[in-house]
Coordinates of C-alpha atoms in Angstrom, one line a residue:
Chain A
X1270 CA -201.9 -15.6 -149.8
X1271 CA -198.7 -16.8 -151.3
X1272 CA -195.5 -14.0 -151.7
X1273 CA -192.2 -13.8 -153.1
X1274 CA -190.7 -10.8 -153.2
X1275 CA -187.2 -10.3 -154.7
X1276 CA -184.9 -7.9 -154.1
X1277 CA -181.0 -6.9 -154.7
X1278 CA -181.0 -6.9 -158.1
X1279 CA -179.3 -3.9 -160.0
X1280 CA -176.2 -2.9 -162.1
X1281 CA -173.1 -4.8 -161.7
X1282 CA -169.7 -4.6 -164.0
X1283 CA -168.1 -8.0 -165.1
X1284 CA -166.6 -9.4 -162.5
X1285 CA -168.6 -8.4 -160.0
X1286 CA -170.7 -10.0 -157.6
X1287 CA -174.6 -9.5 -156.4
X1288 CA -176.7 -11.3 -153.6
X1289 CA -180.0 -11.4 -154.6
X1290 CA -182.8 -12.1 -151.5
X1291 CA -186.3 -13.5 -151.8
X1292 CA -188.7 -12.9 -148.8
X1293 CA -191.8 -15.7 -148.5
X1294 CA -194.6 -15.7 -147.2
X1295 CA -198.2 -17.1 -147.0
X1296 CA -196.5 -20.8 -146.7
X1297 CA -194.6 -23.0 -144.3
X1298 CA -191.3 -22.2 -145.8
X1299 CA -189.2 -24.7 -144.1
X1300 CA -191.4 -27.3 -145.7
X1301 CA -191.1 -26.7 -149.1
X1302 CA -188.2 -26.5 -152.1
X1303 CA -187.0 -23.5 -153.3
X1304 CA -185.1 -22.8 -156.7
X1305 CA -183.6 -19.8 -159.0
X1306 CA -184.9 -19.8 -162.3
X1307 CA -184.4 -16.8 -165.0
X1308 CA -184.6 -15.3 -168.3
X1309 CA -182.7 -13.2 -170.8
X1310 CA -184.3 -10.6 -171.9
X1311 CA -186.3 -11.7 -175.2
X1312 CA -185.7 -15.0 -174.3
X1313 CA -187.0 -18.1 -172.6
X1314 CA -187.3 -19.8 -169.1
X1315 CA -183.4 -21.2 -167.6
X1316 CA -183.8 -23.3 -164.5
X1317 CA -180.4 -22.2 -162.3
X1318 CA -180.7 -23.6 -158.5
X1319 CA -182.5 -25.6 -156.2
X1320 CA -182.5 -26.3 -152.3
X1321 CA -184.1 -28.3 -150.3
X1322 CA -186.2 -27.2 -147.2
X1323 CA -183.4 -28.1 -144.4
X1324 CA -180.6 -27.2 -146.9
X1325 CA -179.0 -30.7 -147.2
X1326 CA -179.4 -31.3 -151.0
X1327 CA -178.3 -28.7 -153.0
X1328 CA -178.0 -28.6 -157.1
X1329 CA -176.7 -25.9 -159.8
X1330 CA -177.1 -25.5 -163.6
X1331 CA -173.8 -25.6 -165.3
X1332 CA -174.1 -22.5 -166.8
X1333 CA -173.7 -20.8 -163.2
X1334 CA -171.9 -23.8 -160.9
X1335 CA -168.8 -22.7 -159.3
X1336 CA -170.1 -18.8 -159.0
X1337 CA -173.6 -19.0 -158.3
X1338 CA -174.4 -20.2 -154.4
X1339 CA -178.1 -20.8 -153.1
X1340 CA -179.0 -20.7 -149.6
X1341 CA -181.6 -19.8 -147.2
X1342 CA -182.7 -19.1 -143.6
X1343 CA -186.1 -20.8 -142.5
X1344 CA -185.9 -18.5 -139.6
X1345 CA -186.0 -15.8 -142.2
X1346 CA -188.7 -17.2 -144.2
X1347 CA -185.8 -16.1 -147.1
X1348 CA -184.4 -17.5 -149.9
X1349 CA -181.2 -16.2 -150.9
X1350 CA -178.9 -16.1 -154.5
X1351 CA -174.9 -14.9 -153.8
X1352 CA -173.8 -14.4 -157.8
X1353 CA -170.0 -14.0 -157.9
X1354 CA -168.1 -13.4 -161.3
X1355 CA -170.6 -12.0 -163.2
X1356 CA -170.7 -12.0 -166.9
X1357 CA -172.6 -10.0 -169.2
X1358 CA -174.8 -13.5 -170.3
X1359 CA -175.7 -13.5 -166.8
X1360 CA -178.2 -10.0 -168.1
X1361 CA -181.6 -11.0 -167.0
X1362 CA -184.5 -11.2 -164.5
X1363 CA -184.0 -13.5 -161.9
X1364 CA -187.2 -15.2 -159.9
X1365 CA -187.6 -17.0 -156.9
X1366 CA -189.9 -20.1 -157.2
X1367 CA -191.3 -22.5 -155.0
X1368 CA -190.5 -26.2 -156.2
X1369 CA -192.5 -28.9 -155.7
X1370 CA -191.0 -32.1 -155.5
X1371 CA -191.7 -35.9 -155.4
X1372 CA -189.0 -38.7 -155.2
X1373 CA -186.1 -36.6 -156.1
X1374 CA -187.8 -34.8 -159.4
X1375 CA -189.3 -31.3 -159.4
X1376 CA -192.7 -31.9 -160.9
X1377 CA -193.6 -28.2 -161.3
X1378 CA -192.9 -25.1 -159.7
X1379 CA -196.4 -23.1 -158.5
X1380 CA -195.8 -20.2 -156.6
X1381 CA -193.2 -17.5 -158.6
X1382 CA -192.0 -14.1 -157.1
X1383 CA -192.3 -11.1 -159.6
X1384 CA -188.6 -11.1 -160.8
X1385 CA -185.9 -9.1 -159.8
X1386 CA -183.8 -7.7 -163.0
X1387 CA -179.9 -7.9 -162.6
X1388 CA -177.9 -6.6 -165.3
X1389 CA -174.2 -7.2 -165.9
X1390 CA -172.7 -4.7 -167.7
X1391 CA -169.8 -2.1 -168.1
Chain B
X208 CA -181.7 -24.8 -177.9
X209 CA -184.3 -26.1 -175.7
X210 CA -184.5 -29.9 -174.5
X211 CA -188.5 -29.2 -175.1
X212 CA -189.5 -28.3 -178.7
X213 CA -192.5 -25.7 -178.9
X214 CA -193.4 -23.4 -182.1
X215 CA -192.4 -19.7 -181.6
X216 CA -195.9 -18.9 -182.6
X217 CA -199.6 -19.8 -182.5
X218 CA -202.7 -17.7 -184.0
X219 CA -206.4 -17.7 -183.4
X220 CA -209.5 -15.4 -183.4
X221 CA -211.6 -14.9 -180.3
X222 CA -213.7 -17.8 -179.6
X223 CA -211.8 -20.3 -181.2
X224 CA -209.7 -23.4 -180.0
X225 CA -206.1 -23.4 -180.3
X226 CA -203.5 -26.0 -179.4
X227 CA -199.9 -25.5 -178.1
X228 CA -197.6 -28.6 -178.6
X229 CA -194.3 -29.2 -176.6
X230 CA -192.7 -32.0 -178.0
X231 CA -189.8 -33.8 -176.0
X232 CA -188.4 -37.5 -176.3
X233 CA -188.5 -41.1 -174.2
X234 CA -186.1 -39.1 -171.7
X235 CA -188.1 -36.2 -170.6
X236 CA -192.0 -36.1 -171.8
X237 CA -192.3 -39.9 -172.4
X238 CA -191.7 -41.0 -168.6
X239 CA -191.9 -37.5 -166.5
X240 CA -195.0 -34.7 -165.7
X241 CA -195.7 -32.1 -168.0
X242 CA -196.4 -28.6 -166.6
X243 CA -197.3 -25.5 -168.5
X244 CA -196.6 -22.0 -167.6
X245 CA -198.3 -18.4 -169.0
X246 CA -196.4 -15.4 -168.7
X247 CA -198.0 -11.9 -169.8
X248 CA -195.1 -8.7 -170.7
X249 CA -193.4 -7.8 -168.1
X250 CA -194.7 -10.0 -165.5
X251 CA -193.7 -13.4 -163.8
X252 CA -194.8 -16.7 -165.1
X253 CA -197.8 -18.4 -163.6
X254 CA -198.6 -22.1 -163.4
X255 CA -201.2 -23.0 -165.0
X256 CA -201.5 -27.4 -165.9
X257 CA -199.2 -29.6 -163.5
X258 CA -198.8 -33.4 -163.5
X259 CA -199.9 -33.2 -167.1
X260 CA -204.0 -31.8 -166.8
X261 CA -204.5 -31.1 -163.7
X262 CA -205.1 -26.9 -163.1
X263 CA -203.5 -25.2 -160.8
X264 CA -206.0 -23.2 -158.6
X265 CA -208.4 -20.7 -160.0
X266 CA -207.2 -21.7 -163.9
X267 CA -210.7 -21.6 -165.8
X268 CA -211.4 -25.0 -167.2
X269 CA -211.2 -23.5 -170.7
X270 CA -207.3 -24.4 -170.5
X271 CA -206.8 -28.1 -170.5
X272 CA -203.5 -30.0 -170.5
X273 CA -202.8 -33.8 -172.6
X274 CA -199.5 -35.8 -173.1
X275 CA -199.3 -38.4 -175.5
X276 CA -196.2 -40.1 -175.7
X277 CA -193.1 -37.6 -176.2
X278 CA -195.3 -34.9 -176.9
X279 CA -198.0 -32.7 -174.8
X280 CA -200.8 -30.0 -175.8
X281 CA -201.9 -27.4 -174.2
X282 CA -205.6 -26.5 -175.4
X283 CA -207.4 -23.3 -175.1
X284 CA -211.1 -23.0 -175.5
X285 CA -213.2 -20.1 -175.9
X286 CA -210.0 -17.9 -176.6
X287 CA -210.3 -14.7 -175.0
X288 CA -207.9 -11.3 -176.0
X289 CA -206.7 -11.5 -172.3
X290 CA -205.2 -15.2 -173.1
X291 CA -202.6 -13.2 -175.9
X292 CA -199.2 -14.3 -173.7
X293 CA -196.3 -16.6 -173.6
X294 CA -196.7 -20.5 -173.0
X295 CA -193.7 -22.3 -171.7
X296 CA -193.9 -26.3 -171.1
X297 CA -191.6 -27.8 -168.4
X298 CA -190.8 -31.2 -167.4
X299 CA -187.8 -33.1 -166.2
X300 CA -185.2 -34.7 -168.2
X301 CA -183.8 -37.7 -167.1
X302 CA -180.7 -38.0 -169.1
X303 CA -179.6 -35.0 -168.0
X304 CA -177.7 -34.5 -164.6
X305 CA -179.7 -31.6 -163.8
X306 CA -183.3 -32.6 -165.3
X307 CA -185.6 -29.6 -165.2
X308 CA -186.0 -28.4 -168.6
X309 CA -188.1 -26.0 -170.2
X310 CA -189.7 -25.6 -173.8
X311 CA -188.4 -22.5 -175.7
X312 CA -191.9 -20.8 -175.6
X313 CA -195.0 -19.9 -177.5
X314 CA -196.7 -16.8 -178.5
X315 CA -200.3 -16.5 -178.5
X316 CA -201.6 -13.9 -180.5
X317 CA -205.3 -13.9 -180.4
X318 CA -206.3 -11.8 -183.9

């Protein structure tokens, strides 16, 4: 069956910088889009990053552009979240999801790891 | 504040129907998918209704997913304690430069 498992999350000061790592499986990977998505505590869903199964097409939220980097390795079957500059809004749990796509818009996202709570903190 | 407008809150006894709007505008629900999401404590979000009604595998058909216009529904049947949980709606937004947007969430409490 489908899995995503997160891991890397933790206790980081502002400033600081995490790399959060989703292993897949159950699925062709290297076929599919990947993105970031997370939530405060208390509070609602916030879409962050998306990448596209060969890594060409790569998009951020503005809330995280310029410090949050996506990437993966299809040889890996992993999906990975390098978090630089970390600020205490950034307090959350962070999930890997499986994006599905048609014609440049993400329809829905079906598959979701269990979350991986990273909080930013002195 | 959320592009997607959804109450905080919805109530209903066991058995009953309840109905879970997510209202939007031309740029978003009017011309894109809906999708709805539930989400128990503690635990991940699941899928639950893509491309507006369709169910994602193994979601019994008492869950059932409508769009009309800038607004969708999500309607449960036959509510069940086990259904007490968060209900997100998501769609994309095409005014914005990055277009996936979420609703701000809806509690289910089944009384």
């Amino acid at each position: 069956q489908v899995q995503l498992v997160e891991s890397g999350g933790g206790l980081v000061k502002p400033g600081g910088s995490l790399r959060l790592s989703c292993a897949v499986s159950g699925f062709t990977f290297h076929n599919y889009y990947m993105s970031w998505i997370r939530q405060a505590p208390g509070k609602g869903l916030e879409w962050l990053s998306f990448i596209s199964p060969g890594s060409s097409d790569i998009h951020y939220a503005d809330s995280v552009k310029g410090r949050f980097t996506v990437s993966r390795d299809n040889n890996r079957n992993s999906l990975y979240l390098e978090m630089d500059s970390l600020r205490a809004e950034d307090t959350a749990v962070y999930y890997c999801v499986r994006d599905i796509e048609r014609v440049g818009v993400t329809l829905y996202f079906d598959f979701w790891g269990q979350g991986i709570l990273v909080t930013v903190s002195s | 504040q959320s592009v997607l407008t959804q109450p905080p809150s919805v109530s209903a006894a066991p058995g009953q129907t309840v109905t879970i709007s997510c209202s939007g505008s031309s740029s978003n629900i009017g011309k894109n998918f809906v999708s709805w999401y539930q989400q128990f404590p503690g635990t991940a979000p699941k899928l639950l209704i893509y491309d507006n009604f369709k169910r994602h595998s193994g979601i019994p058909d008492r869950f059932f997913g409508s769009k009309s216009g800038v607004e969708a529904t999500l309607t449960i049947t036959g509510l069940q304690t086990g259904d007490e949980a968060h209900y997100y709606c998501g769609t994309w937004d095409t005014s914005l430069g990055e277009g996936r947007v979420f609703g701000g969430g809806t509690k289910l409490s089944v009384l």
